[in-house]
Short mmCIF file of C-alpha atoms in Angstrom, two decimals:
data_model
loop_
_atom_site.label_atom_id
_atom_site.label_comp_id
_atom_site.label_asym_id
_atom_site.label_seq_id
_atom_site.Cartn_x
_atom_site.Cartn_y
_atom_site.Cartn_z
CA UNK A 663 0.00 0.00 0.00
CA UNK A 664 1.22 3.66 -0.49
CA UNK A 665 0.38 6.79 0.31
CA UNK A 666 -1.13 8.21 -2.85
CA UNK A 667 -3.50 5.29 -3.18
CA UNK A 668 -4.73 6.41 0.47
CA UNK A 669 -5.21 10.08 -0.45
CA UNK A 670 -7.07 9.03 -3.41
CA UNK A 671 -9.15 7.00 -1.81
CA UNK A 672 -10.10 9.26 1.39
CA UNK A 673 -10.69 11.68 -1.74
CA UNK A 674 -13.31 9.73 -3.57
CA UNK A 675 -14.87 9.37 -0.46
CA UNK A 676 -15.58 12.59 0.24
CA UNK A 677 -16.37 13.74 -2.79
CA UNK A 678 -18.83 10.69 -3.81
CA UNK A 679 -17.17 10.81 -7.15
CA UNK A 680 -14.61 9.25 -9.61
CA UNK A 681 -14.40 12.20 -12.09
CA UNK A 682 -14.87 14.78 -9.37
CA UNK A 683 -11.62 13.46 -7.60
CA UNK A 684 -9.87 13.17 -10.58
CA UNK A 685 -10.48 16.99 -11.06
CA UNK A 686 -9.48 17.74 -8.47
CA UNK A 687 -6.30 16.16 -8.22
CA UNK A 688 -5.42 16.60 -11.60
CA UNK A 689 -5.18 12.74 -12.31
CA UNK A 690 -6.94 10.55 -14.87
CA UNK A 691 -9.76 9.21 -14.21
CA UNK A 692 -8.76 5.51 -14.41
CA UNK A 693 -5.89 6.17 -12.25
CA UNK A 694 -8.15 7.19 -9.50
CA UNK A 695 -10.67 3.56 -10.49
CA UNK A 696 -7.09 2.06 -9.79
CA UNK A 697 -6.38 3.58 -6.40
CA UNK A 698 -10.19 2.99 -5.57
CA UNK A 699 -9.43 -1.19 -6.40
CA UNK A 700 -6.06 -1.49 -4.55
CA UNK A 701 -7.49 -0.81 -1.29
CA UNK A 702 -10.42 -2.93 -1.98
CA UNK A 703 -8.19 -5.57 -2.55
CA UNK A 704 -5.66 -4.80 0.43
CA UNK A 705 -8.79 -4.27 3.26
CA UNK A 706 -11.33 -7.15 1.54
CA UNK A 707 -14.01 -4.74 1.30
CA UNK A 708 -16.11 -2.65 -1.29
CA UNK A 709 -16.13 0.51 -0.55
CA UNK A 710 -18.44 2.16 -3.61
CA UNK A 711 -21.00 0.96 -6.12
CA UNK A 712 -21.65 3.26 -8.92
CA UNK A 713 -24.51 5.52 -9.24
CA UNK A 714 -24.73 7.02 -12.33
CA UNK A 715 -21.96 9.64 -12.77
CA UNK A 716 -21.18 9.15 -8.66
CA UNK A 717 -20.40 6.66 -7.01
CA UNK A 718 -22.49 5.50 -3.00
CA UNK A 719 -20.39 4.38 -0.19
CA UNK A 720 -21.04 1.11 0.96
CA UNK A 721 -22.49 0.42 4.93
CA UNK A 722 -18.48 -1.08 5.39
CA UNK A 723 -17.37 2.12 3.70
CA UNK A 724 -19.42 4.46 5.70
CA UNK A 725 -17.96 2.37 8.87
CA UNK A 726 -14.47 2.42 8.39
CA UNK A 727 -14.72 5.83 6.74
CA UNK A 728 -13.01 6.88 10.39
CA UNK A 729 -10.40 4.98 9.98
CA UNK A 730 -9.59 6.49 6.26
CA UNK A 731 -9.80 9.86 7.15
CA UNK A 732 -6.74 8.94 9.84
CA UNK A 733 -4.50 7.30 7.66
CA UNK A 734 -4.60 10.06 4.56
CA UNK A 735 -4.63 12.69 7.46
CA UNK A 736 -1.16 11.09 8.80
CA UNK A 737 0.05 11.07 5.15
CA UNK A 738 -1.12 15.01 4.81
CA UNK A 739 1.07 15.42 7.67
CA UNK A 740 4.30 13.28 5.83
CA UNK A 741 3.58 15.24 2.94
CA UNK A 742 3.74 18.18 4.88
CA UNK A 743 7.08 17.36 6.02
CA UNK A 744 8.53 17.53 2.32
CA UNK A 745 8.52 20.50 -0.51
CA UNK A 746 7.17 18.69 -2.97
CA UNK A 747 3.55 18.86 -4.72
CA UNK A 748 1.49 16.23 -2.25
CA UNK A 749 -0.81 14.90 -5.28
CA UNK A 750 2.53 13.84 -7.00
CA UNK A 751 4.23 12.15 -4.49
CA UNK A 752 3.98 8.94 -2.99
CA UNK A 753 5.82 6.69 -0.68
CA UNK A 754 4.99 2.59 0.09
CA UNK A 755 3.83 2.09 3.89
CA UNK A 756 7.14 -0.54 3.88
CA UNK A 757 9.49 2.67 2.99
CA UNK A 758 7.96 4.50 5.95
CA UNK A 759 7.74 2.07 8.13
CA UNK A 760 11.57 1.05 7.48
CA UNK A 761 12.67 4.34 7.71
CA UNK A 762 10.94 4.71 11.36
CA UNK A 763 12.65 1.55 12.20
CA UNK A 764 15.85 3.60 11.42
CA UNK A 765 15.10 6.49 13.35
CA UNK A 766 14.45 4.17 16.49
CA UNK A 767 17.86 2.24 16.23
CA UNK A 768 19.86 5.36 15.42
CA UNK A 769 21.51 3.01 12.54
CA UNK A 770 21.06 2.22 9.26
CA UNK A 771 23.77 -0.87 9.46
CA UNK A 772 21.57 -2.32 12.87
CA UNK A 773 18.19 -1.60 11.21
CA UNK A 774 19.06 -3.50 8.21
CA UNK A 775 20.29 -6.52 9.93
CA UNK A 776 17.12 -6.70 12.20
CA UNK A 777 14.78 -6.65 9.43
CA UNK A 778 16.86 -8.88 7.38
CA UNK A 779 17.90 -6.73 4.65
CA UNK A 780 21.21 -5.89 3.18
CA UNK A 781 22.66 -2.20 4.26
CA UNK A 782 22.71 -0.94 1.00
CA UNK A 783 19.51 -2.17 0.19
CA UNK A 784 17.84 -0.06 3.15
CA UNK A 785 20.26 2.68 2.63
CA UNK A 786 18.47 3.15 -0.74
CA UNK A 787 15.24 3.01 0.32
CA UNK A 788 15.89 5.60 3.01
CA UNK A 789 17.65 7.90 0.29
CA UNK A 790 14.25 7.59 -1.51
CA UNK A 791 12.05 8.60 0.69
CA UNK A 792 14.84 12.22 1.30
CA UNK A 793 14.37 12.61 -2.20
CA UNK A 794 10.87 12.12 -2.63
CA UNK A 795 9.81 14.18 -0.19
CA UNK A 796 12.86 16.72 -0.83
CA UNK A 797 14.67 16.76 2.48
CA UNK A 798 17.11 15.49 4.51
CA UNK A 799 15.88 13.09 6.99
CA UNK A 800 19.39 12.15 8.88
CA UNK A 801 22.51 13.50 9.45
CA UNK A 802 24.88 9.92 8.80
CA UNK A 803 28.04 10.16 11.02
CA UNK A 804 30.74 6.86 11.33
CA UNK A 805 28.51 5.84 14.80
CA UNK A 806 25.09 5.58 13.25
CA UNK A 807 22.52 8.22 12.22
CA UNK A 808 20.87 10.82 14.32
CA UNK A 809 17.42 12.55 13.04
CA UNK A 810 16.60 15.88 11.91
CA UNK A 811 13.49 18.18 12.81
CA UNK A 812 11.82 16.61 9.35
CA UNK A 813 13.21 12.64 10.49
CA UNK A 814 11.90 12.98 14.02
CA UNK A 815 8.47 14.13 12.39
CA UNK A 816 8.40 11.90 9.70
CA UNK A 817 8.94 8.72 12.19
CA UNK A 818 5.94 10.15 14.58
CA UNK A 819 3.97 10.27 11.73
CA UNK A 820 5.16 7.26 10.08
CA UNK A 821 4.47 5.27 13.48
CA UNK A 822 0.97 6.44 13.83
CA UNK A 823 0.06 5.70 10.23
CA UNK A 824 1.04 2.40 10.67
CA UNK A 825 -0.70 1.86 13.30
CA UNK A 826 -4.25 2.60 12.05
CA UNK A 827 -3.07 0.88 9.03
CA UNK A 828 -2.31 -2.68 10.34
CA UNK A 829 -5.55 -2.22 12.38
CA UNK A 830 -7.51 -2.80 9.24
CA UNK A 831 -5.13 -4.75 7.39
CA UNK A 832 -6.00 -7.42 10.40
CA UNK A 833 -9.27 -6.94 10.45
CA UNK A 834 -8.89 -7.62 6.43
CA UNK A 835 -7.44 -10.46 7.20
CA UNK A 836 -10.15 -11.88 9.14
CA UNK A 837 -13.10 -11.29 6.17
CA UNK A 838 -10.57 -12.43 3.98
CA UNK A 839 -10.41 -16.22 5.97
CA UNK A 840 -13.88 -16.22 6.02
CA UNK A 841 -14.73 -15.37 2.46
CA UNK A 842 -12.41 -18.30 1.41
CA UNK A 843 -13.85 -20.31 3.87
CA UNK A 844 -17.76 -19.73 2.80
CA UNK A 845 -19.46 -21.78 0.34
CA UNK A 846 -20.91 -19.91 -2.25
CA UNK A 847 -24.36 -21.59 -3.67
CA UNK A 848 -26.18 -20.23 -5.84
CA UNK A 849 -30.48 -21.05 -6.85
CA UNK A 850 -32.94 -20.17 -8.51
CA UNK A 851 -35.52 -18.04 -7.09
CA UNK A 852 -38.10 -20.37 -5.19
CA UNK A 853 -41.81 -19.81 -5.72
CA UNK A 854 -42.93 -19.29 -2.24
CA UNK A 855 -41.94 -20.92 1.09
CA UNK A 856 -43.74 -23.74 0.54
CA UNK A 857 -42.29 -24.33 -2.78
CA UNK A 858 -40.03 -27.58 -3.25
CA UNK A 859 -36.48 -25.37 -3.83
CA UNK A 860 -37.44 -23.20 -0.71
CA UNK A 861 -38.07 -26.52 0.89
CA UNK A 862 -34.78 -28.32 -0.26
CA UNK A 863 -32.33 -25.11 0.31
CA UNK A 864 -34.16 -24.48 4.24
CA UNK A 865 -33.27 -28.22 4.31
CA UNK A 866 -30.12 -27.78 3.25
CA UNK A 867 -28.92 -25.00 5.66
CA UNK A 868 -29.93 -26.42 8.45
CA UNK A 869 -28.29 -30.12 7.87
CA UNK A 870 -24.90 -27.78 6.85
CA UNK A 871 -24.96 -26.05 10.10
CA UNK A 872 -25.34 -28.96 12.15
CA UNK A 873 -22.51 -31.11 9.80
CA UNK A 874 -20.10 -28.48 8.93
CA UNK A 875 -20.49 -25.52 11.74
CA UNK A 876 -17.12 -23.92 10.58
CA UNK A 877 -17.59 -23.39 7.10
CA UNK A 878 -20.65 -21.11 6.18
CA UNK A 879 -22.72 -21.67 3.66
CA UNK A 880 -23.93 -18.75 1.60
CA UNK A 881 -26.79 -19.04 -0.75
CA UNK A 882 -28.38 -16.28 -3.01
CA UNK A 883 -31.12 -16.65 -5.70
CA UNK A 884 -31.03 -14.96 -8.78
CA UNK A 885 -32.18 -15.97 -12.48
CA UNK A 886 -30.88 -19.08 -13.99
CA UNK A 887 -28.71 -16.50 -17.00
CA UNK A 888 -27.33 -15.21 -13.65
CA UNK A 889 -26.14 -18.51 -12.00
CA UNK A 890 -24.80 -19.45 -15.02
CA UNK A 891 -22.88 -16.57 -15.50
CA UNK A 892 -21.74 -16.36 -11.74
CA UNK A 893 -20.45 -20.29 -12.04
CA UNK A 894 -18.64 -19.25 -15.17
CA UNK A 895 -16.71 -16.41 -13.34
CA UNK A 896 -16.39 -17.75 -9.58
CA UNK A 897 -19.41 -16.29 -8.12
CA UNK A 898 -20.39 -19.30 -7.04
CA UNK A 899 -18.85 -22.33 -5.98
CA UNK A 900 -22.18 -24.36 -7.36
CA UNK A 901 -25.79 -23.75 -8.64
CA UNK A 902 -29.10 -25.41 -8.12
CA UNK A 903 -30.91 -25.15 -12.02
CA UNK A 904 -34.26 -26.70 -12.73
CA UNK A 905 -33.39 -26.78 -16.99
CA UNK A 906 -34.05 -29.79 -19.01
CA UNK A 907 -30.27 -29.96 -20.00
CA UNK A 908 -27.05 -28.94 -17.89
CA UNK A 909 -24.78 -26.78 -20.34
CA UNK A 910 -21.95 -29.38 -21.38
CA UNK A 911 -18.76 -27.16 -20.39
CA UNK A 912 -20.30 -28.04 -16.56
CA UNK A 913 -21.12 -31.09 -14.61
CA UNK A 914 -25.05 -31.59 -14.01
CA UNK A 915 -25.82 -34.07 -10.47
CA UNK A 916 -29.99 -34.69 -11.05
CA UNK A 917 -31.40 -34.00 -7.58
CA UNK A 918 -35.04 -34.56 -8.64
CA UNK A 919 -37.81 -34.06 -10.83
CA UNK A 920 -40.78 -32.22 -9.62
CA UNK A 921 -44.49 -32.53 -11.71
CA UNK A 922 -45.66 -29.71 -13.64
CA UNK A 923 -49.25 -28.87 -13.57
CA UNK A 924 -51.74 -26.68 -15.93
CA UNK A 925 -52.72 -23.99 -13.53
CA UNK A 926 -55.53 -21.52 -13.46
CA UNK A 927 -59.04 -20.30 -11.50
CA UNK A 928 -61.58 -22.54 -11.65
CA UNK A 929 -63.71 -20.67 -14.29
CA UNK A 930 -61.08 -21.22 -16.61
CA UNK A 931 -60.13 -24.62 -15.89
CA UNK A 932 -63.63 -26.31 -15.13
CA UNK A 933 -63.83 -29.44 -12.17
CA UNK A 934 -63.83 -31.90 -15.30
CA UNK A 935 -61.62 -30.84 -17.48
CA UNK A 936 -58.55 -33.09 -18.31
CA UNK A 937 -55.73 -33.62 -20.50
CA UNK A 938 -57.91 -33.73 -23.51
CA UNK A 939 -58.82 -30.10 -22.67
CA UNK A 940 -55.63 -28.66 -22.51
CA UNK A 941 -55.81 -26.86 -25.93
CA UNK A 942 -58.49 -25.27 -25.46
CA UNK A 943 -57.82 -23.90 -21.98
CA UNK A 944 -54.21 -22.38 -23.19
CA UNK A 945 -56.41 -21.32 -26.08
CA UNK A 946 -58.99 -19.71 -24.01
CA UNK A 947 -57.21 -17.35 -22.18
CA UNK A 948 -53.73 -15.38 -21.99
CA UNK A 949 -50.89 -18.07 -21.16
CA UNK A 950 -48.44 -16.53 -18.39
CA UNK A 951 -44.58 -17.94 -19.36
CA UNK A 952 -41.02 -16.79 -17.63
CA UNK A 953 -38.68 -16.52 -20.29
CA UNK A 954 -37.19 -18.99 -22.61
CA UNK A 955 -33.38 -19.28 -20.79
CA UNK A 956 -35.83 -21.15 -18.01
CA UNK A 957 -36.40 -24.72 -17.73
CA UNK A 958 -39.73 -24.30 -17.07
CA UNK A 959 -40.18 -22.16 -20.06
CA UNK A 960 -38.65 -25.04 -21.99
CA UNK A 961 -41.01 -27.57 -20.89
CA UNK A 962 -43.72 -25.13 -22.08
CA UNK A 963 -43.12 -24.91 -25.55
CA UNK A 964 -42.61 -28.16 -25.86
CA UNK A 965 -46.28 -29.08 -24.14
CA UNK A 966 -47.63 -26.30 -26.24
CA UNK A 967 -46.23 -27.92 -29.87
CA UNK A 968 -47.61 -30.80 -28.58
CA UNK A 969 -50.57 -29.76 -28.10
CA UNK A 970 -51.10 -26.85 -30.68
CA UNK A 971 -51.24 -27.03 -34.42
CA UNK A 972 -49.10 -24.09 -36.28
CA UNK A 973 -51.70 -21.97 -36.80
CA UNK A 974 -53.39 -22.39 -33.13
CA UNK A 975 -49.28 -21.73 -31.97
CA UNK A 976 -49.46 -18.61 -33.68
CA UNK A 977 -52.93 -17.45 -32.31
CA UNK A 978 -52.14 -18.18 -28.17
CA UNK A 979 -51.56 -14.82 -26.11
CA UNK A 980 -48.89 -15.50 -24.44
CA UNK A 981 -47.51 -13.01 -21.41
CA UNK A 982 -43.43 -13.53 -20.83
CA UNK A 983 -42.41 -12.39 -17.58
CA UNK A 984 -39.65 -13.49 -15.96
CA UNK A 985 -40.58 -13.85 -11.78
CA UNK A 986 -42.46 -16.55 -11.02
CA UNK A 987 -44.26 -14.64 -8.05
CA UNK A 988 -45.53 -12.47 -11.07
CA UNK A 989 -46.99 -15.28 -12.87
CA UNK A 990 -49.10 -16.91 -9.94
CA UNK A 991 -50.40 -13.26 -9.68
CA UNK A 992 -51.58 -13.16 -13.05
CA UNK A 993 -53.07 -16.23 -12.66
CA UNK A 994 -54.92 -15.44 -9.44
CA UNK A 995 -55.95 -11.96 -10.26
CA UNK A 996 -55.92 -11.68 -14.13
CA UNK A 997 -57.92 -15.01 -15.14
CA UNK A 998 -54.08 -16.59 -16.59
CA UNK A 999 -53.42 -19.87 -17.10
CA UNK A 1000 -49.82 -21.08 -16.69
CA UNK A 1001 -47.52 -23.99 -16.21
CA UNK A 1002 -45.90 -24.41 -12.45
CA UNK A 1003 -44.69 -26.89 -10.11
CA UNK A 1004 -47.68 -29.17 -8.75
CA UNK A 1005 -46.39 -29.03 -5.08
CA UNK A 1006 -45.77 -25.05 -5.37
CA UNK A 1007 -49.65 -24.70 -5.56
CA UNK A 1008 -51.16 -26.92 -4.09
CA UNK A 1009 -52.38 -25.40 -0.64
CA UNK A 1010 -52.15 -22.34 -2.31
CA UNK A 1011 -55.95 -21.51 -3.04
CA UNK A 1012 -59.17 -23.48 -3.10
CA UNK A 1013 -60.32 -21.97 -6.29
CA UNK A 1014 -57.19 -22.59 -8.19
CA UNK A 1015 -57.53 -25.40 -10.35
CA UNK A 1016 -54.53 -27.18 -11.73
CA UNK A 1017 -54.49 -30.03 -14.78
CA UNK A 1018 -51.46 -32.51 -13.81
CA UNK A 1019 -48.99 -33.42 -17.11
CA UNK A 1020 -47.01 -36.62 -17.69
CA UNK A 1021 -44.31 -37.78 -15.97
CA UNK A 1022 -42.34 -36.97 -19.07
CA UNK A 1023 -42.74 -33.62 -18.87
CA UNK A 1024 -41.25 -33.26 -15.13
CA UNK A 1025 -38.67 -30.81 -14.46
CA UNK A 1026 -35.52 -31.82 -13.80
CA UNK A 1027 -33.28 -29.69 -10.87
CA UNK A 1028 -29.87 -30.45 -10.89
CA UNK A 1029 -26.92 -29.42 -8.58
CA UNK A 1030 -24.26 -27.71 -11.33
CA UNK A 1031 -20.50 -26.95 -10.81
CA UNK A 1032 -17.69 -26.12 -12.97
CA UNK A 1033 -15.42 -28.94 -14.49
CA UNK A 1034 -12.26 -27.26 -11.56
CA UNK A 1035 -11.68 -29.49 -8.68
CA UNK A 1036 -12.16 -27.32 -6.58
CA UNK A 1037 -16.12 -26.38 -7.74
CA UNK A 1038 -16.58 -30.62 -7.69
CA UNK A 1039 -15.27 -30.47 -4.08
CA UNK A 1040 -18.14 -28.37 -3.19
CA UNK A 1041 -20.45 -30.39 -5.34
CA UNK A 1042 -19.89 -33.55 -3.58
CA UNK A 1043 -19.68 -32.00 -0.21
CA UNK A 1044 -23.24 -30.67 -0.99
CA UNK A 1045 -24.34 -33.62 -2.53
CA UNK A 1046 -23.54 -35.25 0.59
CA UNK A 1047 -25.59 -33.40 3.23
CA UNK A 1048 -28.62 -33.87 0.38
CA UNK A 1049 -27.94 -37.67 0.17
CA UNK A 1050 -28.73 -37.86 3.95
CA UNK A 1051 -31.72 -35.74 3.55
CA UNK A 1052 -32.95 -38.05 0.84
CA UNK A 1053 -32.52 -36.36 -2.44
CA UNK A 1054 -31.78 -38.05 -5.49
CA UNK A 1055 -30.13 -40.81 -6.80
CA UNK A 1056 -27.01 -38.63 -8.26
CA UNK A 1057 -26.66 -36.89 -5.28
CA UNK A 1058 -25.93 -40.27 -3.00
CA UNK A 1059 -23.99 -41.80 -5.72
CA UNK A 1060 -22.38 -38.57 -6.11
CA UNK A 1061 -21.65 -38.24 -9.68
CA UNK A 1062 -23.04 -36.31 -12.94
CA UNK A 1063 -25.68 -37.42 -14.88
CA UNK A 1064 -27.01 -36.52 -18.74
CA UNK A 1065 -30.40 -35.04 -18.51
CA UNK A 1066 -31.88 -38.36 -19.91
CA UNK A 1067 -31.09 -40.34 -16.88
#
């Protein structure tokens, strides 16, 4: 870390802005991005999320923002010290650090051997530090080195900065064990509570806490283009899909297959009514369908060229939206008809109706994870708190099925 990057970054803060800072420091923008990433990276935190042409300070921003303030208001007072410009110089926390180890042993030749260096190799670094800030910092002698006004000031200052500075780097240190110990899963977005992947991942938490009580498990829903994407780039560790075929640069585990049921009130879908009906009901009213990266969606349109001629595909209202919570609303409310889970509306309402489909026509939810050892390791580890709860065939044999099995 260095001293610039801390300025920066105690600038941005303030001002709530990229360009702004830049402006006013007379840097380029990406430079100041850069400075902005560095101590991300260094404290394990994210300190701003963009907001159109500014940028909001996280909650762990707005916490330590304390703590920032100190550390570029100790490097204000190094700069301080120097004649040079303060935006245009900058000095590593190692340099100052090194140097105030100087100061306190009152020799460059004892300092160097303590911190296992070579004299000339510190000797450098100290004549750096003189010449970037553009004074003289000791007065060498044959004994040792003794401090001047600027050296006695620059090793208070140096001292304190350090000192607020390894106070977060250890508390970075901590969020940075427990990020790499937290499994990251990622789902699809259940129904409702009731529904069987809010059943399977409430399941699922609790068995983990109870087997594995020192390594977290994080889960977080989002939409299956999501998951995908998020396995792809490390996001997640593994996903939970419900698709009718597991992309083939991953490895699919089938944890089950849950029915799928024609859904809607009961004056569209009539106490009778069967199978036999089903192309006239889709026909009858507006069919409510997430989008076609879904499984679900996938089923659909094949039950719907099953069931529909060409010309009777081309005459069905069909409403895309892509959140299931959405759908059952249309359904309820707006006289819909849709496809969904059998179990995720059952107990639901007594005057929705729903027209159960083949087996064949199931939908499939599989555990994903990359083809990395280290994504499989937290495949099978999953697979085996699911195998106890009773979950699939793949997930006690542990291995990765095609989408036919």
């Amino acid at each position: 870390m260095d001293t610039s990057t801390l300025l920066i970054a105690h600038k941005v803060m303030c001002e709530r802005s990229i360009r702004g800072t830049a402006r006013v420091m007379g840097k380029p923008v990406s430079s100041i991005a850069a400075a902005i990433d560095r101590l991300e990276t260094q404290i394990s935190v994210p300190l701003v999320q963009k907001a159109g042409t500014s940028v909001v300070l996280t909650l762990e921003a707005e916490r330590l923002s304390p703590s920032i303030k100190q550390l570029a208001d100790h490097v204000e007072e190094i700069m301080a010290i120097g004649s040079r410009s303060r935006h245009d110089v900058s000095l590593s926390l190692s340099a100052l650090a090194r140097f105030a180890h100087v100061a306190e042993t009152g020799s460059i030749r004892r300092a160097a051997k303590s911190l296992g260096l070579g004299q000339p190799q510190l000797a450098r670094q100290i004549a750096h530090v003189e010449s970037t800030l553009g004074c003289r910092l000791l007065n060498r002698h044959v004994g040792g080195s003794t401090m001047t006004e600027a050296g006695k000031r620059l090793a208070r200052s140096a001292r304190a900065l350090e000192a607020v500075w390894n106070e977060l780097a250890h508390a970075a240190a901590g969020r940075s064990r427990r990020s790499a110990a937290t499994i990251r899963l990622g789902s699809i977005i259940p129904m409702g509570h009731d529904s069987f992947v809010a059943t399977l991942l409430a399941s699922l938490v609790s068995a983990w806490m109870n087997d594995k009580p020192r390594q977290p498990l994080l889960v977080a829903s989002t939409t299956t283009e999501g998951l995908i994407t998020g396995l792809k780039s490390g996001t997640y560790d593994a996903v939970f899909l419900n698709s009718v075929t597991v992309p083939t640069d991953f490895d699919g585990y089938l944890i089950a297959r849950s029915p799928l049921s024609l859904v809607g009130q009961s004056n569209v879908i009539g106490p009778t009514e069967g199978r036999d009906d089903l192309a006239r009901i889709v026909l009858g009213s507006s069919i409510a369908v997430p989008s076609p990266r879904s499984g679900l969606r996938q089923i659909i349109n094949r039950l719907l060229a099953e069931i529909l001629t060409e010309a009777e595909l081309d005459r069905l209202r069909v409403i895309e939206v892509d959140s299931m919570p959405v759908i059952l609303n249309l359904v309820l409310r707006h006289g819909a008809v849709s496809v969904l889970p059998s179990e995720s509306v059952a107990s639901i309402r007594g005057d929705l109706r729903q027209i159960p489909l083949p087996s064949e026509l199931a939908l499939p939810y599989w555990l994903v994870s990359g083809k990395n050892e280290s994504s499989r390791q937290t495949a099978r580890a999953v697979l085996k708190v699911l195998a106890g709860l009773g979950y699939g065939e793949a997930a006690k044999q542990h291995r990765p099925v095609g989408p036919g099995q």
